[in-house]
GROMACS .gro file of C-alpha atoms in nm:
model
  366
    1MET     CA    1   4.935  18.485   8.297
    2ALA     CA    2   4.882  18.820   8.240
    3THR     CA    3   5.183  18.919   8.477
    4ARG     CA    4   5.423  18.704   8.315
    5ALA     CA    5   5.301  18.813   7.983
    6LEU     CA    6   5.410  19.134   8.128
    7TYR     CA    7   5.744  19.049   8.280
    8ARG     CA    8   5.813  18.873   7.929
    9LEU     CA    9   5.753  19.194   7.738
   10LEU     CA   10   5.996  19.426   8.008
   11ARG     CA   11   6.261  19.140   8.002
   12PRO     CA   12   6.425  19.256   7.694
   13LEU     CA   13   6.449  19.645   7.853
   14LEU     CA   14   6.606  19.493   8.169
   15PHE     CA   15   6.819  19.256   8.004
   16TRP     CA   16   6.920  19.578   7.780
   17LEU     CA   17   7.078  19.678   8.097
   18PRO     CA   18   7.426  19.537   8.220
   19ALA     CA   19   7.328  19.255   8.491
   20GLU     CA   20   7.387  19.412   8.796
   21THR     CA   21   7.257  19.768   8.704
   22SER     CA   22   6.894  19.607   8.628
   23HIS     CA   23   6.905  19.404   8.933
   24ARG     CA   24   7.024  19.744   9.137
   25LEU     CA   25   6.729  19.935   8.921
   26ILE     CA   26   6.439  19.667   8.966
   27PHE     CA   27   6.486  19.699   9.350
   28SER     CA   28   6.476  20.107   9.344
   29LEU     CA   29   6.156  20.108   9.160
   30LEU     CA   30   6.031  19.865   9.405
   31ASP     CA   31   6.129  20.067   9.703
   32LEU     CA   32   5.948  20.374   9.511
   33LEU     CA   33   5.650  20.171   9.430
   34TYR     CA   34   5.573  20.062   9.787
   35ARG     CA   35   5.597  20.443   9.932
   36LEU     CA   36   5.253  20.464   9.746
   37PRO     CA   37   4.969  20.385   9.982
   38GLY     CA   38   4.839  20.011   9.908
   39ALA     CA   39   5.087  19.868   9.669
   40GLY     CA   40   5.152  19.610   9.908
   41SER     CA   41   4.783  19.520   9.866
   42VAL     CA   42   4.758  19.528   9.565
   43THR     CA   43   5.118  19.294   9.499
   44ARG     CA   44   4.965  19.021   9.725
   45ALA     CA   45   4.601  19.053   9.509
   46LEU     CA   46   4.852  18.972   9.200
   47PHE     CA   47   5.065  18.719   9.345
   48THR     CA   48   5.044  18.569   9.676
   49ARG     CA   49   4.645  18.552   9.699
   50ARG     CA   50   4.615  18.389   9.331
   51ILE     CA   51   4.863  18.082   9.487
   52PRO     CA   52   4.680  17.762   9.631
   53ALA     CA   53   4.738  17.642  10.009
   54LEU     CA   54   5.043  17.393  10.007
   55PRO     CA   55   5.198  17.391  10.339
   56VAL     CA   56   5.478  17.156  10.379
   57THR     CA   57   5.650  17.134  10.713
   58VAL     CA   58   6.021  17.072  10.684
   59MET     CA   59   6.310  17.136  10.985
   60GLY     CA   60   6.017  17.161  11.210
   61LEU     CA   61   5.907  17.467  11.072
   62HIS     CA   62   5.607  17.531  10.875
   63PHE     CA   63   5.606  17.672  10.500
   64PRO     CA   64   5.282  17.828  10.374
   65ASN     CA   65   5.422  17.629  10.000
   66PRO     CA   66   5.773  17.471   9.913
   67VAL     CA   67   5.918  17.719   9.700
   68GLY     CA   68   6.135  17.990   9.845
   69LEU     CA   69   6.404  18.236   9.713
   70ALA     CA   70   6.749  18.157   9.723
   71ALA     CA   71   7.044  18.342   9.912
   72GLY     CA   72   7.209  18.611   9.687
   73LEU     CA   73   6.892  18.807   9.566
   74ASP     CA   74   6.824  19.039   9.887
   75LYS     CA   75   7.201  19.030  10.014
   76ASN     CA   76   7.123  19.328  10.222
   77ALA     CA   77   6.775  19.233  10.395
   78GLU     CA   78   6.659  19.573  10.263
   79HIS     CA   79   6.328  19.410  10.024
   80LEU     CA   80   6.185  19.153  10.224
   81GLY     CA   81   5.822  19.300  10.202
   82PRO     CA   82   5.808  19.314   9.836
   83LEU     CA   83   5.993  18.983   9.771
   84ALA     CA   84   5.743  18.817  10.045
   85ASP     CA   85   5.440  18.969   9.818
   86PHE     CA   86   5.533  18.749   9.507
   87GLY     CA   87   5.427  18.472   9.742
   88PHE     CA   88   5.714  18.262   9.814
   89GLY     CA   89   5.684  18.026  10.115
   90HIS     CA   90   6.047  18.130  10.256
   91ILE     CA   91   6.303  18.366  10.154
   92GLU     CA   92   6.660  18.316  10.202
   93LEU     CA   93   6.844  18.611  10.317
   94GLY     CA   94   7.229  18.726  10.231
   95THR     CA   95   7.485  18.580  10.228
   96VAL     CA   96   7.585  18.775  10.516
   97THR     CA   97   7.950  18.774  10.701
   98PRO     CA   98   8.023  18.929  11.050
   99ARG     CA   99   8.169  19.283  10.906
  100PRO     CA  100   8.119  19.469  10.523
  101GLN     CA  101   8.320  19.373  10.260
  102PRO     CA  102   8.279  19.503   9.876
  103GLY     CA  103   8.267  19.202   9.736
  104ASN     CA  104   8.490  19.109   9.377
  105LEU     CA  105   8.553  19.392   9.132
  106ARG     CA  106   8.288  19.485   8.862
  107PRO     CA  107   8.167  19.358   8.650
  108ARG     CA  108   8.080  19.038   8.823
  109LEU     CA  109   7.754  18.908   8.713
  110PHE     CA  110   7.649  18.781   8.344
  111ARG     CA  111   7.368  18.628   8.166
  112LEU     CA  112   7.413  18.391   7.938
  113PRO     CA  113   7.017  18.440   7.774
  114ARG     CA  114   7.037  18.117   7.535
  115HIS     CA  115   7.103  17.913   7.826
  116ALA     CA  116   6.872  18.071   8.074
  117ALA     CA  117   7.175  18.082   8.296
  118LEU     CA  118   7.415  18.319   8.496
  119ILE     CA  119   7.717  18.328   8.587
  120ASN     CA  120   7.879  18.535   8.924
  121ARG     CA  121   8.162  18.599   9.087
  122MET     CA  122   8.010  18.864   9.320
  123GLY     CA  123   8.245  18.768   9.663
  124PHE     CA  124   8.005  18.796   9.943
  125ASN     CA  125   7.947  19.166   9.896
  126ASN     CA  126   7.749  19.268  10.185
  127VAL     CA  127   7.716  19.552  10.498
  128GLY     CA  128   7.796  19.302  10.713
  129VAL     CA  129   7.570  19.171  11.002
  130GLU     CA  130   7.528  19.438  11.222
  131LYS     CA  131   7.379  19.718  10.922
  132PHE     CA  132   7.149  19.396  10.746
  133LEU     CA  133   7.056  19.325  11.130
  134ASP     CA  134   6.925  19.657  11.141
  135HIS     CA  135   6.786  19.687  10.773
  136LEU     CA  136   6.599  19.346  10.874
  137ALA     CA  137   6.453  19.498  11.167
  138LYS     CA  138   6.253  19.780  10.940
  139GLN     CA  139   6.121  19.527  10.755
  140VAL     CA  140   5.738  19.299  10.770
  141LYS     CA  141   5.804  18.941  10.768
  142HIS     CA  142   5.465  18.790  10.588
  143CYS     CA  143   5.649  18.463  10.531
  144PRO     CA  144   5.996  18.198  10.734
  145ILE     CA  145   6.321  18.392  10.682
  146GLY     CA  146   6.627  18.221  10.655
  147ILE     CA  147   6.982  18.408  10.698
  148ASN     CA  148   7.260  18.273  10.509
  149ILE     CA  149   7.591  18.340  10.690
  150GLY     CA  150   7.942  18.278  10.550
  151LYS     CA  151   8.277  18.358  10.645
  152ASN     CA  152   8.486  18.741  10.552
  153ARG     CA  153   8.739  18.736  10.251
  154ASP     CA  154   9.029  18.807  10.444
  155THR     CA  155   8.946  18.598  10.744
  156PRO     CA  156   9.219  18.273  10.665
  157VAL     CA  157   9.019  17.980  10.629
  158GLU     CA  158   9.186  17.822  10.933
  159ARG     CA  159   9.003  18.050  11.132
  160ALA     CA  160   8.722  18.056  10.946
  161VAL     CA  161   8.487  17.874  11.268
  162GLU     CA  162   8.550  18.245  11.454
  163ASP     CA  163   8.354  18.425  11.161
  164TYR     CA  164   8.051  18.172  11.111
  165LEU     CA  165   8.057  18.133  11.517
  166ALA     CA  166   8.011  18.492  11.568
  167ALA     CA  167   7.740  18.581  11.262
  168LEU     CA  168   7.530  18.282  11.392
  169ARG     CA  169   7.511  18.458  11.764
  170ALA     CA  170   7.406  18.801  11.586
  171VAL     CA  171   7.136  18.618  11.380
  172TYR     CA  172   7.038  18.329  11.596
  173VAL     CA  173   6.724  18.498  11.728
  174HIS     CA  174   6.598  18.668  11.405
  175ALA     CA  175   6.599  18.355  11.192
  176ASP     CA  176   6.367  18.126  11.108
  177TYR     CA  177   6.654  17.877  11.014
  178VAL     CA  178   7.050  17.955  10.958
  179ALA     CA  179   7.232  17.869  10.638
  180VAL     CA  180   7.586  17.785  10.668
  181ASN     CA  181   7.738  17.864  10.321
  182ILE     CA  182   8.027  17.688  10.288
  183SER     CA  183   8.063  17.652   9.891
  184SER     CA  184   8.060  17.933   9.735
  185PRO     CA  185   8.346  17.965   9.480
  186ASN     CA  186   8.403  18.317   9.476
  187THR     CA  187   8.583  18.332   9.804
  188ALA     CA  188   8.951  18.188   9.772
  189GLY     CA  189   8.970  17.878  10.015
  190LEU     CA  190   8.572  17.853  10.095
  191ARG     CA  191   8.515  17.531   9.948
  192ASP     CA  192   8.836  17.363  10.135
  193LEU     CA  193   8.574  17.364  10.445
  194GLN     CA  194   8.377  17.082  10.277
  195ASN     CA  195   8.699  16.865  10.336
  196ARG     CA  196   8.639  16.631  10.623
  197ASP     CA  197   8.811  16.718  10.900
  198GLN     CA  198   8.772  17.083  10.833
  199LEU     CA  199   8.416  17.020  10.810
  200GLU     CA  200   8.402  16.783  11.133
  201GLU     CA  201   8.544  17.086  11.305
  202LEU     CA  202   8.301  17.336  11.182
  203LEU     CA  203   7.994  17.138  11.255
  204ARG     CA  204   8.090  17.059  11.634
  205ALA     CA  205   8.109  17.398  11.688
  206LEU     CA  206   7.841  17.515  11.542
  207LYS     CA  207   7.587  17.262  11.658
  208ALA     CA  208   7.762  17.339  12.061
  209GLU     CA  209   7.688  17.680  11.985
  210GLN     CA  210   7.338  17.640  11.904
  211SER     CA  211   7.258  17.430  12.156
  212THR     CA  212   7.413  17.727  12.397
  213LEU     CA  213   7.163  18.010  12.209
  214ALA     CA  214   6.851  17.760  12.214
  215GLU     CA  215   6.918  17.760  12.596
  216LYS     CA  216   7.010  18.118  12.608
  217HIS     CA  217   6.704  18.253  12.411
  218GLY     CA  218   6.430  18.007  12.488
  219ARG     CA  219   6.399  17.881  12.126
  220TYR     CA  220   6.547  17.626  11.879
  221VAL     CA  221   6.623  17.780  11.540
  222PRO     CA  222   6.739  17.494  11.300
  223ILE     CA  223   7.080  17.535  11.077
  224ALA     CA  224   7.140  17.359  10.714
  225LEU     CA  225   7.445  17.341  10.542
  226LYS     CA  226   7.482  17.457  10.184
  227ILE     CA  227   7.693  17.258   9.972
  228ALA     CA  228   7.871  17.212   9.594
  229PRO     CA  229   7.739  17.055   9.310
  230ASP     CA  230   8.104  16.995   9.273
  231LEU     CA  231   8.159  16.709   9.474
  232ASP     CA  232   8.229  16.319   9.382
  233ASP     CA  233   8.080  16.043   9.543
  234ALA     CA  234   8.330  16.028   9.850
  235GLN     CA  235   8.289  16.358   9.923
  236ILE     CA  236   7.867  16.344   9.956
  237ALA     CA  237   7.924  16.012  10.179
  238ALA     CA  238   8.159  16.167  10.398
  239ILE     CA  239   7.922  16.506  10.403
  240ALA     CA  240   7.584  16.280  10.479
  241GLY     CA  241   7.764  16.148  10.750
  242LEU     CA  242   7.894  16.427  10.924
  243VAL     CA  243   7.525  16.608  10.906
  244LEU     CA  244   7.397  16.300  11.041
  245ASP     CA  245   7.658  16.249  11.318
  246TYR     CA  246   7.616  16.630  11.433
  247LYS     CA  247   7.217  16.629  11.409
  248PHE     CA  248   7.291  16.932  11.167
  249ASP     CA  249   6.887  17.020  11.063
  250ALA     CA  250   6.929  17.000  10.705
  251VAL     CA  251   7.130  17.042  10.369
  252ILE     CA  252   7.065  17.259  10.112
  253ALA     CA  253   7.205  17.112   9.754
  254THR     CA  254   7.309  17.303   9.566
  255ASN     CA  255   7.532  17.643   9.522
  256THR     CA  256   7.652  17.712   9.171
  257THR     CA  257   7.884  17.528   8.985
  258ILE     CA  258   8.242  17.572   8.845
  259THR     CA  259   8.226  17.332   8.560
  260ARG     CA  260   8.036  17.470   8.264
  261PRO     CA  261   7.774  17.194   8.115
  262VAL     CA  262   7.651  17.193   7.783
  263LEU     CA  263   7.763  17.578   7.768
  264GLY     CA  264   7.937  17.472   7.394
  265GLN     CA  265   8.038  17.804   7.238
  266GLU     CA  266   7.934  18.031   7.466
  267PRO     CA  267   8.134  18.348   7.483
  268LEU     CA  268   8.098  18.387   7.861
  269SER     CA  269   8.162  18.074   7.923
  270HIS     CA  270   8.567  18.160   8.014
  271GLN     CA  271   8.415  18.415   8.298
  272THR     CA  272   8.504  18.263   8.648
  273GLY     CA  273   8.225  18.216   8.887
  274GLY     CA  274   7.972  18.022   8.976
  275LEU     CA  275   7.705  17.912   8.674
  276SER     CA  276   7.340  17.895   8.759
  277GLY     CA  277   7.045  17.786   8.569
  278ARG     CA  278   6.926  17.593   8.370
  279PRO     CA  279   7.282  17.425   8.321
  280LEU     CA  280   7.298  17.312   8.683
  281LYS     CA  281   6.960  17.170   8.675
  282ARG     CA  282   7.096  16.851   8.601
  283LEU     CA  283   7.386  16.854   8.839
  284SER     CA  284   7.249  16.954   9.133
  285THR     CA  285   6.936  16.679   9.116
  286GLU     CA  286   7.163  16.391   9.074
  287ILE     CA  287   7.368  16.573   9.412
  288ILE     CA  288   6.983  16.566   9.547
  289ARG     CA  289   6.949  16.196   9.456
  290LYS     CA  290   7.312  16.060   9.598
  291LEU     CA  291   7.239  16.269   9.923
  292HIS     CA  292   6.899  16.179   9.992
  293ALA     CA  293   7.022  15.772   9.965
  294HIS     CA  294   7.258  15.885  10.224
  295LEU     CA  295   7.056  16.067  10.440
  296GLN     CA  296   6.735  15.786  10.394
  297GLY     CA  297   6.504  16.052  10.484
  298ASN     CA  298   6.682  16.154  10.847
  299LEU     CA  299   6.780  16.475  10.766
  300PRO     CA  300   6.591  16.740  10.510
  301ILE     CA  301   6.734  16.882  10.203
  302ILE     CA  302   6.689  17.193  10.016
  303GLY     CA  303   6.675  17.170   9.654
  304VAL     CA  304   6.823  17.416   9.455
  305GLY     CA  305   6.957  17.449   9.078
  306GLY     CA  306   6.790  17.510   8.750
  307ILE     CA  307   6.441  17.523   8.888
  308GLU     CA  308   6.191  17.699   8.597
  309ASN     CA  309   5.858  17.544   8.610
  310ALA     CA  310   5.691  17.291   8.821
  311ASP     CA  311   5.840  16.990   8.671
  312ASP     CA  312   6.170  17.069   8.730
  313ALA     CA  313   6.055  17.156   9.102
  314TRP     CA  314   5.872  16.808   9.129
  315GLU     CA  315   6.232  16.679   8.956
  316LYS     CA  316   6.354  16.815   9.260
  317LEU     CA  317   6.112  16.686   9.517
  318VAL     CA  318   6.112  16.329   9.407
  319ALA     CA  319   6.479  16.309   9.436
  320GLY     CA  320   6.506  16.367   9.764
  321ALA     CA  321   6.436  16.736   9.872
  322GLY     CA  322   6.179  16.884  10.092
  323LEU     CA  323   6.168  17.255   9.969
  324VAL     CA  324   6.304  17.439   9.673
  325GLN     CA  325   6.427  17.701   9.601
  326VAL     CA  326   6.492  17.939   9.288
  327TYR     CA  327   6.701  18.229   9.200
  328THR     CA  328   6.808  18.258   8.843
  329GLY     CA  329   6.447  18.166   8.706
  330LEU     CA  330   6.300  18.450   8.913
  331ILE     CA  331   6.557  18.640   8.638
  332TYR     CA  332   6.408  18.481   8.345
  333GLU     CA  333   6.063  18.418   8.424
  334GLY     CA  334   5.993  18.705   8.666
  335PRO     CA  335   5.755  18.671   9.009
  336GLY     CA  336   5.497  18.466   8.821
  337ILE     CA  337   5.735  18.195   8.829
  338VAL     CA  338   5.623  18.083   9.212
  339GLN     CA  339   5.248  18.050   9.114
  340ASN     CA  340   5.347  17.887   8.823
  341ILE     CA  341   5.528  17.635   9.005
  342VAL     CA  342   5.337  17.599   9.320
  343GLN     CA  343   5.013  17.599   9.115
  344GLY     CA  344   5.133  17.293   8.920
  345LEU     CA  345   5.283  17.142   9.225
  346PHE     CA  346   4.915  17.154   9.359
  347GLU     CA  347   4.775  16.986   9.037
  348ARG     CA  348   5.008  16.732   9.120
  349MET     CA  349   4.890  16.637   9.430
  350ARG     CA  350   4.552  16.651   9.337
  351ALA     CA  351   4.618  16.430   9.043
  352SER     CA  352   4.772  16.147   9.277
  353GLY     CA  353   4.466  16.134   9.493
  354ALA     CA  354   4.751  16.219   9.791
  355ASP     CA  355   4.588  16.470  10.081
  356SER     CA  356   4.933  16.682  10.106
  357LEU     CA  357   5.230  16.732   9.880
  358ALA     CA  358   5.456  16.517  10.099
  359GLU     CA  359   5.207  16.207  10.047
  360ALA     CA  360   5.271  16.304   9.690
  361VAL     CA  361   5.573  16.313   9.671
  362THR     CA  362   5.644  15.978   9.881
  363ARG     CA  363   5.405  15.781   9.644
  364ALA     CA  364   5.616  15.924   9.339
  365ARG     CA  365   5.940  15.823   9.529
  366LYS     CA  366   5.797  15.464   9.558
   0.00000   0.00000   0.00000
C-alpha cells in the first residue's frame, strides 16, 4: 500500500530522533495538519474508507472493527480526531490519574528496532483527570472510547482504591468503557494489586461504585481489568475467578513485560521498564489462552502484545480474545497497520464461509 511505503521512507528520519522527541514531533505535525480545512476528510479517505466493515460486539458495545489502539499513545486525550481517522475500531486513552504527575525521568522510552520492540518506563505521566477531561471535551469522537485509569505514584498501595474510585467517578460518563490499569511495571508497588486479597478489595469497590454511577446517570459503562503478562498459572486462575465472581466486564491481556524474552545480546535490554512489541507476542498470547480456558467464554478478553499484522491478530483472537489492540506495531508499521490487519481478518472470514468474524473465530477455535 502507498501509505505503508511512504511511512517506511519516513521512519528512518523519525527513528533518528530520540523516541519521545519523535513521539511529540509526530503529534505536533498532526495538530498542524488538522488546522487545514479538509485534513480530516483526506485522512479518512486514505485510511478509514479503505477498511472493510468487520463489526464485532464486545462488552455489549458495537465496534466497527476489532482493531483498537492501546492506552499509552494519547495519554492526555489531545489527539483523538486524527487517531480515529486512521480507522481504529476503538481507542483507549490514558493512563490518567486523579492528579497530574510528570512521570519518571528522561530518557524513559527506548526503541529496539532489530526486535520491533520498545522498552518504556514512562510512569503514568499525564495532566491529571480534570485537564484530561477538558481536552476530551474538545475532541470529536468517531469510534468507541476507552479511558484507562491508574493510581498516582505518591498514593500508597494500601490507599490505591481511593484513587481508582476517584478516577472512575470522574471519567464514567465520558467513556464507552473504563480500563483499570493495575499492571504497569513503572509505578512502584502497582502490580501488588494483582495479588488476591488486594485485587478482591479493589474489584468489590469498583463494582459497587459502577452500580451507583449507572443508577445515577442512567447508563451502564463496562469496566475492564488490565493485567500483566508476568503471571504464573495460579495467579491467572485467581484473577479469572475474581473477575467472574465480581462480574467485571472484560480483561485486557496484557500490559508490558519486565522479562526480556529473545533479546539475546541487545544492548538496551538492561534498561528498566516494560518491554512491548514482537518479543511480547508469544507470552501475551499464552496468557490469553490460559485466561480463556478459565473464563470459558463468560467474559471477553481484549488481546494486546506484539501484534504487527493480520496473522498476529488472528492468533490472539483464536487464543480467546474478542478485540485486539496495537501500540508498538503502530510505531514500526505506521498508521496503515489498521487497514492491513482488518483486511487480512476480513479475508480470513470470507475464506472460512462464515457470516461474521465471531463465527469464523469460533470455528477456528473448535
